[in-house]
mmCIF file with all atom_site columns, C-alpha atoms in Angstrom:
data_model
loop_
_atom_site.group_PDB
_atom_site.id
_atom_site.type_symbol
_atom_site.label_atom_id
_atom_site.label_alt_id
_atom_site.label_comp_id
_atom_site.label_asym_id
_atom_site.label_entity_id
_atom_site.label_seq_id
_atom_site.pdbx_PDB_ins_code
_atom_site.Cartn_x
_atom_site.Cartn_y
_atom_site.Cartn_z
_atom_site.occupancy
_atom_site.B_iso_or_equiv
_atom_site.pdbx_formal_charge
_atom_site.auth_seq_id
_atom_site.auth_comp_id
_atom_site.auth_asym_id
_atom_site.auth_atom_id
_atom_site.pdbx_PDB_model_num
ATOM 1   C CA . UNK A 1 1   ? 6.344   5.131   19.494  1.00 0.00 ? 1   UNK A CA 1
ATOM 2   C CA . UNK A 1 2   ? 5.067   1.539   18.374  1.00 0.00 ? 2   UNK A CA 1
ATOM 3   C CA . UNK A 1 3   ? 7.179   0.710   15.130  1.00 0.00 ? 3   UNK A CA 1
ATOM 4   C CA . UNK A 1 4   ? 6.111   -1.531  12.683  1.00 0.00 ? 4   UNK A CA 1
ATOM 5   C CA . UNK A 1 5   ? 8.845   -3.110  10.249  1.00 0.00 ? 5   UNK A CA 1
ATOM 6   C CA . UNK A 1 6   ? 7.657   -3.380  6.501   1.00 0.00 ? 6   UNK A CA 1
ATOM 7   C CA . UNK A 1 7   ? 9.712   -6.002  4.717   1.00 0.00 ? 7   UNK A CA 1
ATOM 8   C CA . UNK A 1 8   ? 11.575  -5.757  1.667   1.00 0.00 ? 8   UNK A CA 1
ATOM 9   C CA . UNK A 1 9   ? 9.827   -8.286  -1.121  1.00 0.00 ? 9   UNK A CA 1
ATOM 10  C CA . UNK A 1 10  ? 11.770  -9.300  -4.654  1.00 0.00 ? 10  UNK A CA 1
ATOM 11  C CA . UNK A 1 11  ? 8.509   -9.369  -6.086  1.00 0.00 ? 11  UNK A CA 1
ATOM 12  C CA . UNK A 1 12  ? 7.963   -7.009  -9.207  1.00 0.00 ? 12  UNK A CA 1
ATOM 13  C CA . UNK A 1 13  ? 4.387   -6.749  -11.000 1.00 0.00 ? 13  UNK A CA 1
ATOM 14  C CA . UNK A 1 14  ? 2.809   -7.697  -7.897  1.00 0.00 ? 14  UNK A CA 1
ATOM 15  C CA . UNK A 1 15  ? -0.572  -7.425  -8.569  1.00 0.00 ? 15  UNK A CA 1
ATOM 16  C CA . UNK A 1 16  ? -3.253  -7.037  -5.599  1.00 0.00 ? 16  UNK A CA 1
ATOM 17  C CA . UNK A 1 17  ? -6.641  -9.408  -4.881  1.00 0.00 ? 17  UNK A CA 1
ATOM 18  C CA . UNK A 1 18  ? -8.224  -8.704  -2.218  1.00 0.00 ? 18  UNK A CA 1
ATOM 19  C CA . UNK A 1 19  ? -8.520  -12.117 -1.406  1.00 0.00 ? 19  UNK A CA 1
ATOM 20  C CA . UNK A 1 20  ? -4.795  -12.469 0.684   1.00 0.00 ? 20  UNK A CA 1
ATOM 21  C CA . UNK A 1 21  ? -4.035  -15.176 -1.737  1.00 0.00 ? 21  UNK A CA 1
ATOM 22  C CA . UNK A 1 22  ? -0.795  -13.680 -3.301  1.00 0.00 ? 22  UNK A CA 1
ATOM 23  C CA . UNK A 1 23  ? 2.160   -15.245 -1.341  1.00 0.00 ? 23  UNK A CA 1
ATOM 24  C CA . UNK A 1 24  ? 3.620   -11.934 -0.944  1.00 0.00 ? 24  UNK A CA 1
ATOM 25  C CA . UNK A 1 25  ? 1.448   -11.737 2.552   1.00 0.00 ? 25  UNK A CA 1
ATOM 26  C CA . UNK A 1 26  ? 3.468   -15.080 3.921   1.00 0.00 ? 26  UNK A CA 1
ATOM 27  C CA . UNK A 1 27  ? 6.742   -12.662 4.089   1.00 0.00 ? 27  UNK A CA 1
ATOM 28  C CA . UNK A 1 28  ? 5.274   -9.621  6.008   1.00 0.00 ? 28  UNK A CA 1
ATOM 29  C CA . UNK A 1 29  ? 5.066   -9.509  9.699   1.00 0.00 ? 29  UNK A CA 1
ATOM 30  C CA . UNK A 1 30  ? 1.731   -9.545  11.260  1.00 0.00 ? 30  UNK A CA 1
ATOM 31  C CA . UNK A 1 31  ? 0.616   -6.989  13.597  1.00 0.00 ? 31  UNK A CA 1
ATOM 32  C CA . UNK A 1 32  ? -3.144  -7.749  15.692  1.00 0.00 ? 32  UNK A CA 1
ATOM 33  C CA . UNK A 1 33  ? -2.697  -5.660  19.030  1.00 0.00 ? 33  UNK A CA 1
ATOM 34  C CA . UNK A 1 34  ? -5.716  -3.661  18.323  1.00 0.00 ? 34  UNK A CA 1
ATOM 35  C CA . UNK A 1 35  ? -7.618  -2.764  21.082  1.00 0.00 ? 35  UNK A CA 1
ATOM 36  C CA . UNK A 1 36  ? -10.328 -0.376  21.312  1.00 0.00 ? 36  UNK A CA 1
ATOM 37  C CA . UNK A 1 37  ? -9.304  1.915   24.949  1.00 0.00 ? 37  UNK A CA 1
ATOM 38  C CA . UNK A 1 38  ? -13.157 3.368   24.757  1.00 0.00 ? 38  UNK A CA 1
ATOM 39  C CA . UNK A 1 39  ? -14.795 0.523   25.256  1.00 0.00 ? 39  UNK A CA 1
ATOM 40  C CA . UNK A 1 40  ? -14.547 -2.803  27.282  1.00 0.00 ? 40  UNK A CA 1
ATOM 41  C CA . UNK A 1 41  ? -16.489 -4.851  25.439  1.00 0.00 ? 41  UNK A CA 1
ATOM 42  C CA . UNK A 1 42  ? -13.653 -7.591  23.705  1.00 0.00 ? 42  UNK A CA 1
ATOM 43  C CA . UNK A 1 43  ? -13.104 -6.695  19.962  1.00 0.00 ? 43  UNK A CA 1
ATOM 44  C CA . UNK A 1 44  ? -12.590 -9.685  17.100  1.00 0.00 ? 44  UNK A CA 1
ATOM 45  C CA . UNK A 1 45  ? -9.311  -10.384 15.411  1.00 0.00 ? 45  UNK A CA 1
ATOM 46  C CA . UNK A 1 46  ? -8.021  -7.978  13.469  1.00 0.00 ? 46  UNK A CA 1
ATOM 47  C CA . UNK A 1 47  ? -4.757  -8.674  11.412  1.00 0.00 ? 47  UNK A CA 1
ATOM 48  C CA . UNK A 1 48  ? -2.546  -5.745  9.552   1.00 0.00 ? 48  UNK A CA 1
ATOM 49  C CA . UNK A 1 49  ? -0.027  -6.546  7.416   1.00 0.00 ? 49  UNK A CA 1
ATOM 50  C CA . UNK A 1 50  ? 2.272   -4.545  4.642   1.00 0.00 ? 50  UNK A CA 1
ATOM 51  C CA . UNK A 1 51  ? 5.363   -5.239  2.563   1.00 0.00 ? 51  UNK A CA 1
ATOM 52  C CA . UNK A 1 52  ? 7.191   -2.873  -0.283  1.00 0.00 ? 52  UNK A CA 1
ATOM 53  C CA . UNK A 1 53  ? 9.209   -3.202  -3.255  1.00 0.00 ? 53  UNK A CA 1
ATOM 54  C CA . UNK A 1 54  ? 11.340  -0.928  -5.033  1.00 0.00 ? 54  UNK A CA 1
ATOM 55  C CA . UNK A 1 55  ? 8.176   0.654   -6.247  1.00 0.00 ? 55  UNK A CA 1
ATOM 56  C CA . UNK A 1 56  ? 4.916   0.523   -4.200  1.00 0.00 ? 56  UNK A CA 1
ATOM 57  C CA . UNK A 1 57  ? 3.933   -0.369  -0.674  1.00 0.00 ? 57  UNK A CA 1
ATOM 58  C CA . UNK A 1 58  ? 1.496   -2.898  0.027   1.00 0.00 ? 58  UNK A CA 1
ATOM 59  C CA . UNK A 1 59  ? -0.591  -2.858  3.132   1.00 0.00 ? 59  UNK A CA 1
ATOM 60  C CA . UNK A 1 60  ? -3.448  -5.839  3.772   1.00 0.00 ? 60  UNK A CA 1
ATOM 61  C CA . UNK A 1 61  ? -5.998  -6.262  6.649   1.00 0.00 ? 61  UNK A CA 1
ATOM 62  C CA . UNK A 1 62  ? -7.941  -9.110  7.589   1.00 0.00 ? 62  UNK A CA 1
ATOM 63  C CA . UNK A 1 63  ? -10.532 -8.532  10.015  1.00 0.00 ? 63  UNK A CA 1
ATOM 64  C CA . UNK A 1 64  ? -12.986 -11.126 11.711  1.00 0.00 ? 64  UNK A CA 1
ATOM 65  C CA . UNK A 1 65  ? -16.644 -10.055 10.928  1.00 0.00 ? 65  UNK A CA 1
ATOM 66  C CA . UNK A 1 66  ? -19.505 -12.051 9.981   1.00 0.00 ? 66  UNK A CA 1
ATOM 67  C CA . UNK A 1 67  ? -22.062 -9.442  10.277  1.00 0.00 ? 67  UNK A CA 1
ATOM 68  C CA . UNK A 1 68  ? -20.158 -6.618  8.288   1.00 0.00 ? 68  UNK A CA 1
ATOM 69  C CA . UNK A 1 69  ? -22.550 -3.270  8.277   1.00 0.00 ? 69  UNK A CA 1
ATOM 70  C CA . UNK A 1 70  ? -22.493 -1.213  5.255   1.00 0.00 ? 70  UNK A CA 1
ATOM 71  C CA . UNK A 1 71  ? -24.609 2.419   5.829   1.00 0.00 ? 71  UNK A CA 1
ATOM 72  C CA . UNK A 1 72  ? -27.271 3.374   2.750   1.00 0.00 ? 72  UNK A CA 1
ATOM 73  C CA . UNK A 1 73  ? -26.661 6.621   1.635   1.00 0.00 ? 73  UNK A CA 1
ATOM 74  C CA . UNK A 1 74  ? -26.858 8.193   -1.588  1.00 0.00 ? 74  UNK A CA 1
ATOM 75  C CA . UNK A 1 75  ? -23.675 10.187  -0.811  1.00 0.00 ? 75  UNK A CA 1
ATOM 76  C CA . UNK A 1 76  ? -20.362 7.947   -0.723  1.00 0.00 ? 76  UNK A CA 1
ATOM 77  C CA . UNK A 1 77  ? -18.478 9.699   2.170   1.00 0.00 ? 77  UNK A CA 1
ATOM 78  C CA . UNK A 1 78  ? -21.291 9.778   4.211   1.00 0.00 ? 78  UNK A CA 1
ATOM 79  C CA . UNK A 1 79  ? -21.910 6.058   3.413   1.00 0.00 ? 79  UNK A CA 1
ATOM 80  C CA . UNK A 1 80  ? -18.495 4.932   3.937   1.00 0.00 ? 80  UNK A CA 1
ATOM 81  C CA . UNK A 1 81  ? -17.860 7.325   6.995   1.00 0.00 ? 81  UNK A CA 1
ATOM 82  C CA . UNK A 1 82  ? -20.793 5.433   8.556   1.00 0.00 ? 82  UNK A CA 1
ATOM 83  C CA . UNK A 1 83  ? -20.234 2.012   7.678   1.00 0.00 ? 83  UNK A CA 1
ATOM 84  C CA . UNK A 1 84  ? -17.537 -0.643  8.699   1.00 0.00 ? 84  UNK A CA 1
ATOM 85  C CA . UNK A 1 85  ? -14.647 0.520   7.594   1.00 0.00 ? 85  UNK A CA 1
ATOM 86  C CA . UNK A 1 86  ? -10.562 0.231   8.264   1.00 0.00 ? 86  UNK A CA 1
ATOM 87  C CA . UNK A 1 87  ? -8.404  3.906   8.345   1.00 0.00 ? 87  UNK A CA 1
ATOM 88  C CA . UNK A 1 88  ? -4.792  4.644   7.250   1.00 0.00 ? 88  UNK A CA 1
ATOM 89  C CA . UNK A 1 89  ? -3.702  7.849   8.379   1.00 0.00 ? 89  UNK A CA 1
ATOM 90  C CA . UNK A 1 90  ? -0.364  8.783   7.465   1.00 0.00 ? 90  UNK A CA 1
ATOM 91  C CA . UNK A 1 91  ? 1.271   12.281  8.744   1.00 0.00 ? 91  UNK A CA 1
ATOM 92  C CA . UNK A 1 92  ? 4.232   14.632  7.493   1.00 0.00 ? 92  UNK A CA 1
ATOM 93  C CA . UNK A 1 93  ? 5.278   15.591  11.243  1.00 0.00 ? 93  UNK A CA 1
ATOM 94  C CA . UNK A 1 94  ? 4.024   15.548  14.602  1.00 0.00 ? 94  UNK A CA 1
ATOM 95  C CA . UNK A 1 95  ? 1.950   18.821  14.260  1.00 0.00 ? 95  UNK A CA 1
ATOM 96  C CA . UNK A 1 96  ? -0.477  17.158  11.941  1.00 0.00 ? 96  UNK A CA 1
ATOM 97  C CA . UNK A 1 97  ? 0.537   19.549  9.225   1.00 0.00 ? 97  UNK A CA 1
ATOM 98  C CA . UNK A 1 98  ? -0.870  17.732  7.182   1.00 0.00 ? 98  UNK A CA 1
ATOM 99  C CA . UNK A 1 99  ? -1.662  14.361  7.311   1.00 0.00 ? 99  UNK A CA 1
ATOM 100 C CA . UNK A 1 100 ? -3.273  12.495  4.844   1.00 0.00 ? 100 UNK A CA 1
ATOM 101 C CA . UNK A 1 101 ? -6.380  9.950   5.432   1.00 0.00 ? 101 UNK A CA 1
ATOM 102 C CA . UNK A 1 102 ? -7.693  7.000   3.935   1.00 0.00 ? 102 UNK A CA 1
ATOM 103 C CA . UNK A 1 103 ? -10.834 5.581   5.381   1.00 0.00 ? 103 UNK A CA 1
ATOM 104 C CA . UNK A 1 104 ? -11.659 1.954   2.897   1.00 0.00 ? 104 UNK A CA 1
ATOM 105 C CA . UNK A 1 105 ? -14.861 -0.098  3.811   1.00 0.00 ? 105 UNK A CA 1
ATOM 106 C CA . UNK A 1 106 ? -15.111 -3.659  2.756   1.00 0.00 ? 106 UNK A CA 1
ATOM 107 C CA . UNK A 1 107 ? -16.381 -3.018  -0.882  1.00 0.00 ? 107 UNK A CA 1
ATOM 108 C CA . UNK A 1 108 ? -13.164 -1.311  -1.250  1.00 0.00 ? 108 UNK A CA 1
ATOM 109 C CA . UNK A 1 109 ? -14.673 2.028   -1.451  1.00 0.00 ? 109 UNK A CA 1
ATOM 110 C CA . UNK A 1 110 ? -12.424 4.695   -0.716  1.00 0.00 ? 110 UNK A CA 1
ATOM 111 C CA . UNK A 1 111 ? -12.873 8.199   1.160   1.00 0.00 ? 111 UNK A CA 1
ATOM 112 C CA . UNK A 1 112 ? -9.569  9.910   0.839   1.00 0.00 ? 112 UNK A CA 1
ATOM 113 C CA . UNK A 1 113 ? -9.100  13.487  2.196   1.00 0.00 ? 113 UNK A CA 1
ATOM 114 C CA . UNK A 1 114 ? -5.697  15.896  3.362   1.00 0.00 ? 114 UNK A CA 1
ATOM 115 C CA . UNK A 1 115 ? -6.288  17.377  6.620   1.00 0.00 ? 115 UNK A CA 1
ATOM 116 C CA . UNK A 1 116 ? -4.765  19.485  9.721   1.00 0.00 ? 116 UNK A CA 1
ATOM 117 C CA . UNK A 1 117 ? -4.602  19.675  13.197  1.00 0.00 ? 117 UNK A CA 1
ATOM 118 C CA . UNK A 1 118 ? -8.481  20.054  15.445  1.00 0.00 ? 118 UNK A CA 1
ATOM 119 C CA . UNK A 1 119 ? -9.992  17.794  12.306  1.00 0.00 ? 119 UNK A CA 1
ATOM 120 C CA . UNK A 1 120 ? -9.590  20.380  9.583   1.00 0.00 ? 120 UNK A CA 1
ATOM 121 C CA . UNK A 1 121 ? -10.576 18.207  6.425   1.00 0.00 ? 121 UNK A CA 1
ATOM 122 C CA . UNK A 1 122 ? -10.044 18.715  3.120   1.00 0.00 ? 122 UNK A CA 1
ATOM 123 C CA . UNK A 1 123 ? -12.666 16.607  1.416   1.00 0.00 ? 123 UNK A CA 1
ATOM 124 C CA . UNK A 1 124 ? -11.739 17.948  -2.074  1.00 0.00 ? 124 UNK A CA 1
ATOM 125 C CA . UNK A 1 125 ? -8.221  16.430  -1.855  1.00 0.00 ? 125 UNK A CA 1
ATOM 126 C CA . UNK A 1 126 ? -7.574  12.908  -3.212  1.00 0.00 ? 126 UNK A CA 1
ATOM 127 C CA . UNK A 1 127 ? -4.972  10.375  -3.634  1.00 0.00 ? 127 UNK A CA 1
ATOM 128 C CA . UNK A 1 128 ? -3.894  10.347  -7.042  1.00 0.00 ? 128 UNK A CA 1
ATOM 129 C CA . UNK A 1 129 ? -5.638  7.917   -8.991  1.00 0.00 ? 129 UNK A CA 1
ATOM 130 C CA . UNK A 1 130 ? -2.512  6.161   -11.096 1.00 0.00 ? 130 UNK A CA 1
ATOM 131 C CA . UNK A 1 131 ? -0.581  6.040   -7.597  1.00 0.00 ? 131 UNK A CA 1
ATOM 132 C CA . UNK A 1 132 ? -3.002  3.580   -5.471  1.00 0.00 ? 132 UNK A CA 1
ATOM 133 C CA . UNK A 1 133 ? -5.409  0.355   -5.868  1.00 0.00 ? 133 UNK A CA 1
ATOM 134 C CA . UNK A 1 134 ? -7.676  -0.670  -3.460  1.00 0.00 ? 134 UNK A CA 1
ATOM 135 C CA . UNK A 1 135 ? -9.070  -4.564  -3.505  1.00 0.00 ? 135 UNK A CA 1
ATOM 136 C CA . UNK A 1 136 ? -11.361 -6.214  -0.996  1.00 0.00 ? 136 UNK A CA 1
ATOM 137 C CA . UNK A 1 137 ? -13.692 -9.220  -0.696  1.00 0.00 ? 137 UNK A CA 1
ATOM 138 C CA . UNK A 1 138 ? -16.419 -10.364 1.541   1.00 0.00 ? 138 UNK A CA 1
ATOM 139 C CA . UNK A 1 139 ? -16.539 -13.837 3.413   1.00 0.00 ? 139 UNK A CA 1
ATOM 140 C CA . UNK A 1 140 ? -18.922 -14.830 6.037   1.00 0.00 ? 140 UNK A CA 1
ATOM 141 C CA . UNK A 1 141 ? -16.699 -14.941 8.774   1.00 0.00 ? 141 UNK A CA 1
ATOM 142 C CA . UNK A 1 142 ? -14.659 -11.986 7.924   1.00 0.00 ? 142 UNK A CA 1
ATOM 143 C CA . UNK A 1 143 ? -13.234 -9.565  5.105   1.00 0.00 ? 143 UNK A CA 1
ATOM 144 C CA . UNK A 1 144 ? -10.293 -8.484  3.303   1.00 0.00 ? 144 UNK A CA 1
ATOM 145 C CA . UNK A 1 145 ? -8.999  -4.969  2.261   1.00 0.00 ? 145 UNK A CA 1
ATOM 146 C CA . UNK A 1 146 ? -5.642  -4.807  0.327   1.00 0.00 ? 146 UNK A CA 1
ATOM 147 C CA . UNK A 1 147 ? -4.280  -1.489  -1.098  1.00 0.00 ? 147 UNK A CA 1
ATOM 148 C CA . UNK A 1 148 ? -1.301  -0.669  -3.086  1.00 0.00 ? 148 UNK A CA 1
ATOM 149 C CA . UNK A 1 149 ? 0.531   2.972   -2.677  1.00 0.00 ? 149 UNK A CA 1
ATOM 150 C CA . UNK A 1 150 ? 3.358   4.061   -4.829  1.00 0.00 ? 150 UNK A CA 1
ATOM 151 C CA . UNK A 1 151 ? 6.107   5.071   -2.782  1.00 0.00 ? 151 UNK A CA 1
ATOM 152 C CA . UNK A 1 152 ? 6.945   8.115   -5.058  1.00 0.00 ? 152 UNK A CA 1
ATOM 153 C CA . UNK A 1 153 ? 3.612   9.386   -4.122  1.00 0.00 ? 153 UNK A CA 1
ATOM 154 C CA . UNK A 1 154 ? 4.747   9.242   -0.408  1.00 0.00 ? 154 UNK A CA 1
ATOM 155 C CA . UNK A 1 155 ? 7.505   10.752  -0.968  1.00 0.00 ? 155 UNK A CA 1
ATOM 156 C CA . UNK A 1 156 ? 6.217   13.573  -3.014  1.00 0.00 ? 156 UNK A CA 1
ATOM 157 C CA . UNK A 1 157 ? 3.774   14.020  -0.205  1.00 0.00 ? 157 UNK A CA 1
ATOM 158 C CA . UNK A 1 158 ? 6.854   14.494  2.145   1.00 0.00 ? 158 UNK A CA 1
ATOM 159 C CA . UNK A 1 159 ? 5.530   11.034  4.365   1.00 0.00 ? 159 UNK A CA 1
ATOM 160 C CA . UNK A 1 160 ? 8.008   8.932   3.519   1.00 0.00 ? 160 UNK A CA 1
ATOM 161 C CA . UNK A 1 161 ? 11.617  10.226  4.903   1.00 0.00 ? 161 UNK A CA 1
ATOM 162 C CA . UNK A 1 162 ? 14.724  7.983   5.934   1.00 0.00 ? 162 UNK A CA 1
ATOM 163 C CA . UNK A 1 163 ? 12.457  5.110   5.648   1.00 0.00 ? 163 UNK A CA 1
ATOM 164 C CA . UNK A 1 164 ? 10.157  5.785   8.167   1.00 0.00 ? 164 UNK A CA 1
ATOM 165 C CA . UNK A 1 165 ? 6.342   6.644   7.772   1.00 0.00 ? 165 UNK A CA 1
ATOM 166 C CA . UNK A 1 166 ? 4.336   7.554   10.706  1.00 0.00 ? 166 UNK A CA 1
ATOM 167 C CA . UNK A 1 167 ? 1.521   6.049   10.572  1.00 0.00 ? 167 UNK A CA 1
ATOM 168 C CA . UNK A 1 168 ? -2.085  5.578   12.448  1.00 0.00 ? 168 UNK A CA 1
ATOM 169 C CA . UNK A 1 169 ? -3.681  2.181   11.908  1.00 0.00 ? 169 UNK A CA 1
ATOM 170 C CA . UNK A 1 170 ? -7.551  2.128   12.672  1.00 0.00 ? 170 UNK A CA 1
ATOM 171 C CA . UNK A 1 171 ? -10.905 0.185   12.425  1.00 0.00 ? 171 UNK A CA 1
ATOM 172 C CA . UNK A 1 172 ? -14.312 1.085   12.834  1.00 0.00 ? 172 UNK A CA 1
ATOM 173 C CA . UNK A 1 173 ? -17.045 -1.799  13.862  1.00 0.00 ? 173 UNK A CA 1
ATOM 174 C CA . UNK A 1 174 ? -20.814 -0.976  13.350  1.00 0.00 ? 174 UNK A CA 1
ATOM 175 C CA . UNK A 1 175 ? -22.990 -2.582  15.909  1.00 0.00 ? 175 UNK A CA 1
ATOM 176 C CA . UNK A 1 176 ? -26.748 -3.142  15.667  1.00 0.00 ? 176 UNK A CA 1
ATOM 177 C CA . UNK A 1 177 ? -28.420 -1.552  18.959  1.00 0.00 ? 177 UNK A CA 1
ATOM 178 C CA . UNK A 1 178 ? -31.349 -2.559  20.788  1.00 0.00 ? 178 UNK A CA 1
ATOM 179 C CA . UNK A 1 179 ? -33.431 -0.031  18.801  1.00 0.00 ? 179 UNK A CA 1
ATOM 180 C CA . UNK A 1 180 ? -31.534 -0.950  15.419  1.00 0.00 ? 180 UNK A CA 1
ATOM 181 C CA . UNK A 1 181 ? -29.151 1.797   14.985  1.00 0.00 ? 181 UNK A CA 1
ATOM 182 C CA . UNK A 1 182 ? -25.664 1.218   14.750  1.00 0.00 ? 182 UNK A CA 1
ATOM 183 C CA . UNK A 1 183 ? -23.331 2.411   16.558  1.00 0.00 ? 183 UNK A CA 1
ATOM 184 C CA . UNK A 1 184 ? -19.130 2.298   16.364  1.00 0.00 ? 184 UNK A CA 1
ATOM 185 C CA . UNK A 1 185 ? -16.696 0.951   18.412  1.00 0.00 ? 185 UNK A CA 1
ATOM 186 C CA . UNK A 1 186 ? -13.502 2.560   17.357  1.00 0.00 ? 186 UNK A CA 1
ATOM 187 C CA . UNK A 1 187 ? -10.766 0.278   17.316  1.00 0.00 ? 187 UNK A CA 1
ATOM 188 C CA . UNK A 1 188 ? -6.686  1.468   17.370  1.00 0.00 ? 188 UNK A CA 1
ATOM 189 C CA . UNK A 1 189 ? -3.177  0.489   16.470  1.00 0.00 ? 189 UNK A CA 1
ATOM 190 C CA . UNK A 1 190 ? -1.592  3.144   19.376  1.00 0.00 ? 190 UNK A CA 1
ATOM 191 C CA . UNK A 1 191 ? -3.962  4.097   22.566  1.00 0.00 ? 191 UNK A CA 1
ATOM 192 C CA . UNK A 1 192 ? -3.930  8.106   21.782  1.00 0.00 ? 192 UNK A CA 1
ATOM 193 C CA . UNK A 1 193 ? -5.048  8.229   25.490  1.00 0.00 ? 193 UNK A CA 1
ATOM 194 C CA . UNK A 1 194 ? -7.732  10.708  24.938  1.00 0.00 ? 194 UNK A CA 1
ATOM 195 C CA . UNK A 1 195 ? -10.773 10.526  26.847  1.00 0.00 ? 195 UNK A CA 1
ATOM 196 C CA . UNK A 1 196 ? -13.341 10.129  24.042  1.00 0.00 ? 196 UNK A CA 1
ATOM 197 C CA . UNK A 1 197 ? -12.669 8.281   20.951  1.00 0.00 ? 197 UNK A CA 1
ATOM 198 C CA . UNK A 1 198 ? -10.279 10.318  18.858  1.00 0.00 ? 198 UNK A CA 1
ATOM 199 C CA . UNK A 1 199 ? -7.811  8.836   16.026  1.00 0.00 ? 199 UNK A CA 1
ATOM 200 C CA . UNK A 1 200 ? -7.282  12.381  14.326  1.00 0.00 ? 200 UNK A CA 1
ATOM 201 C CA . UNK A 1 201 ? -4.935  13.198  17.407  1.00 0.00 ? 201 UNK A CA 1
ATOM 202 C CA . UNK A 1 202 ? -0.530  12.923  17.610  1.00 0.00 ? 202 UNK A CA 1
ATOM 203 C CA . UNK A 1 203 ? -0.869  10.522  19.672  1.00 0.00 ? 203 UNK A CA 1
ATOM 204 C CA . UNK A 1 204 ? -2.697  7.680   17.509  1.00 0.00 ? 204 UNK A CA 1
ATOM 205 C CA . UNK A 1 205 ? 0.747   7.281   15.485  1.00 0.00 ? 205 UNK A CA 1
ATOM 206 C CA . UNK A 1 206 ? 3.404   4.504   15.284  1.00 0.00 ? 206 UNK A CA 1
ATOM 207 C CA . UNK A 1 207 ? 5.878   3.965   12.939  1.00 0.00 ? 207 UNK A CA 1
ATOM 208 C CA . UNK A 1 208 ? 5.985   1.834   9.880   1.00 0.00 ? 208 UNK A CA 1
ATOM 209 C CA . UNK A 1 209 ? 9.937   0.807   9.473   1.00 0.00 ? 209 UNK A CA 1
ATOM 210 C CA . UNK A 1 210 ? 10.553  0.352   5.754   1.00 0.00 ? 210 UNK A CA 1
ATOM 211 C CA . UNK A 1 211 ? 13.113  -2.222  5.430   1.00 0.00 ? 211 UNK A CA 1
ATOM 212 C CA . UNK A 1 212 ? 16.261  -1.889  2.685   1.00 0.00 ? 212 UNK A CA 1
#
């Protein structure tokens, strides 16, 4: 499996932007082989990055964009589930039982949700409130999403075990069509090597490597 290694920051209080001005992001390593194995059209830059403390992890991604598409819809999961967007997925074992998913579009908007094995959501399940932050911010050429987990959550969530988290690392891009729908490419950290786009699969994980 692709591993990941999340560095160890002194940093306390770190508090998160959105912007990828704090100068906790100059420490992290930088991961940008994305590639979307669907499609052969070339995808823009897209930049991952995360770091922890003794008390939270911090994850950022910068992705190249200047036309960023953001569906209308009165209902926020639909909205978000239909608009450019980056994905965490982070799973308790290799049976996808569970795994936990957060989907974050660039207004920072979150749609959070536990689910299982053959895409078996749980849409009533979220991420506790006190234990993550999202941040984000638009720019013309691309955007920013930062997000802060506590690692006790992780833990308690049985995801975080001898320092290792596996993890699936996605993006979604929205692309005006001829007849101006949009339609996604689906962009991944790991090539799950399924035949149609699928992240919610074992094979979309790596491993993130938290370093002590």
């Amino acid at each position: 499996m692709n591993n990941y290694k999340v560095k160890l920051i002194k940093e306390k209080d770190i508090i998160i932007s959105g912007k990828g001005n704090n100068s906790i992001w100059k420490e992290a390593n930088s991961l940008t082989n994305f590639s979307s194995p669907w499609d052969n059209k070339p995808i823009k830059k897209i930049e991952f990055k995360a770091v922890h403390n003794s008390e939270k992890i911090f994850f950022q991604f910068k992705v190249d964009d200047n036309q960023t598409y953001i569906h209308a819809s009165e209902d926020q999961n639909d909205s978000i589930n239909n608009s450019d967007r980056v994905e965490l997925f982070f799973r308790s074992d290799a049976c996808l039982n569970p795994y936990y998913c957060l989907e974050i579009d660039s207004t920072g908007r979150i749609m959070d949700f536990k689910a299982k094995l053959n895409k078996n959501f749980d849409f009533n399940w979220n991420w506790p409130d006190q234990e993550i932050e999202v941040k984000s911010s638009v720019k013309l050429t691309y955007f920013i999403v930062e997000i802060a987990i506590s690692i006790h959550s992780l833990e308690d969530l049985n995801l975080l075990k001898k320092g290792i988290i596996e993890t699936g690392i996605y993006r979604a891009k929205y692309n005006r069509q001829k007849d101006n729908t949009f339609q996604p490419t689906w962009i991944s950290w790991i090539n799950p090597n399924t035949e149609s786009p699928n992240f919610h699969t074992p094979t979309s994980f790596g491993i993130l490597s938290i370093d002590v």
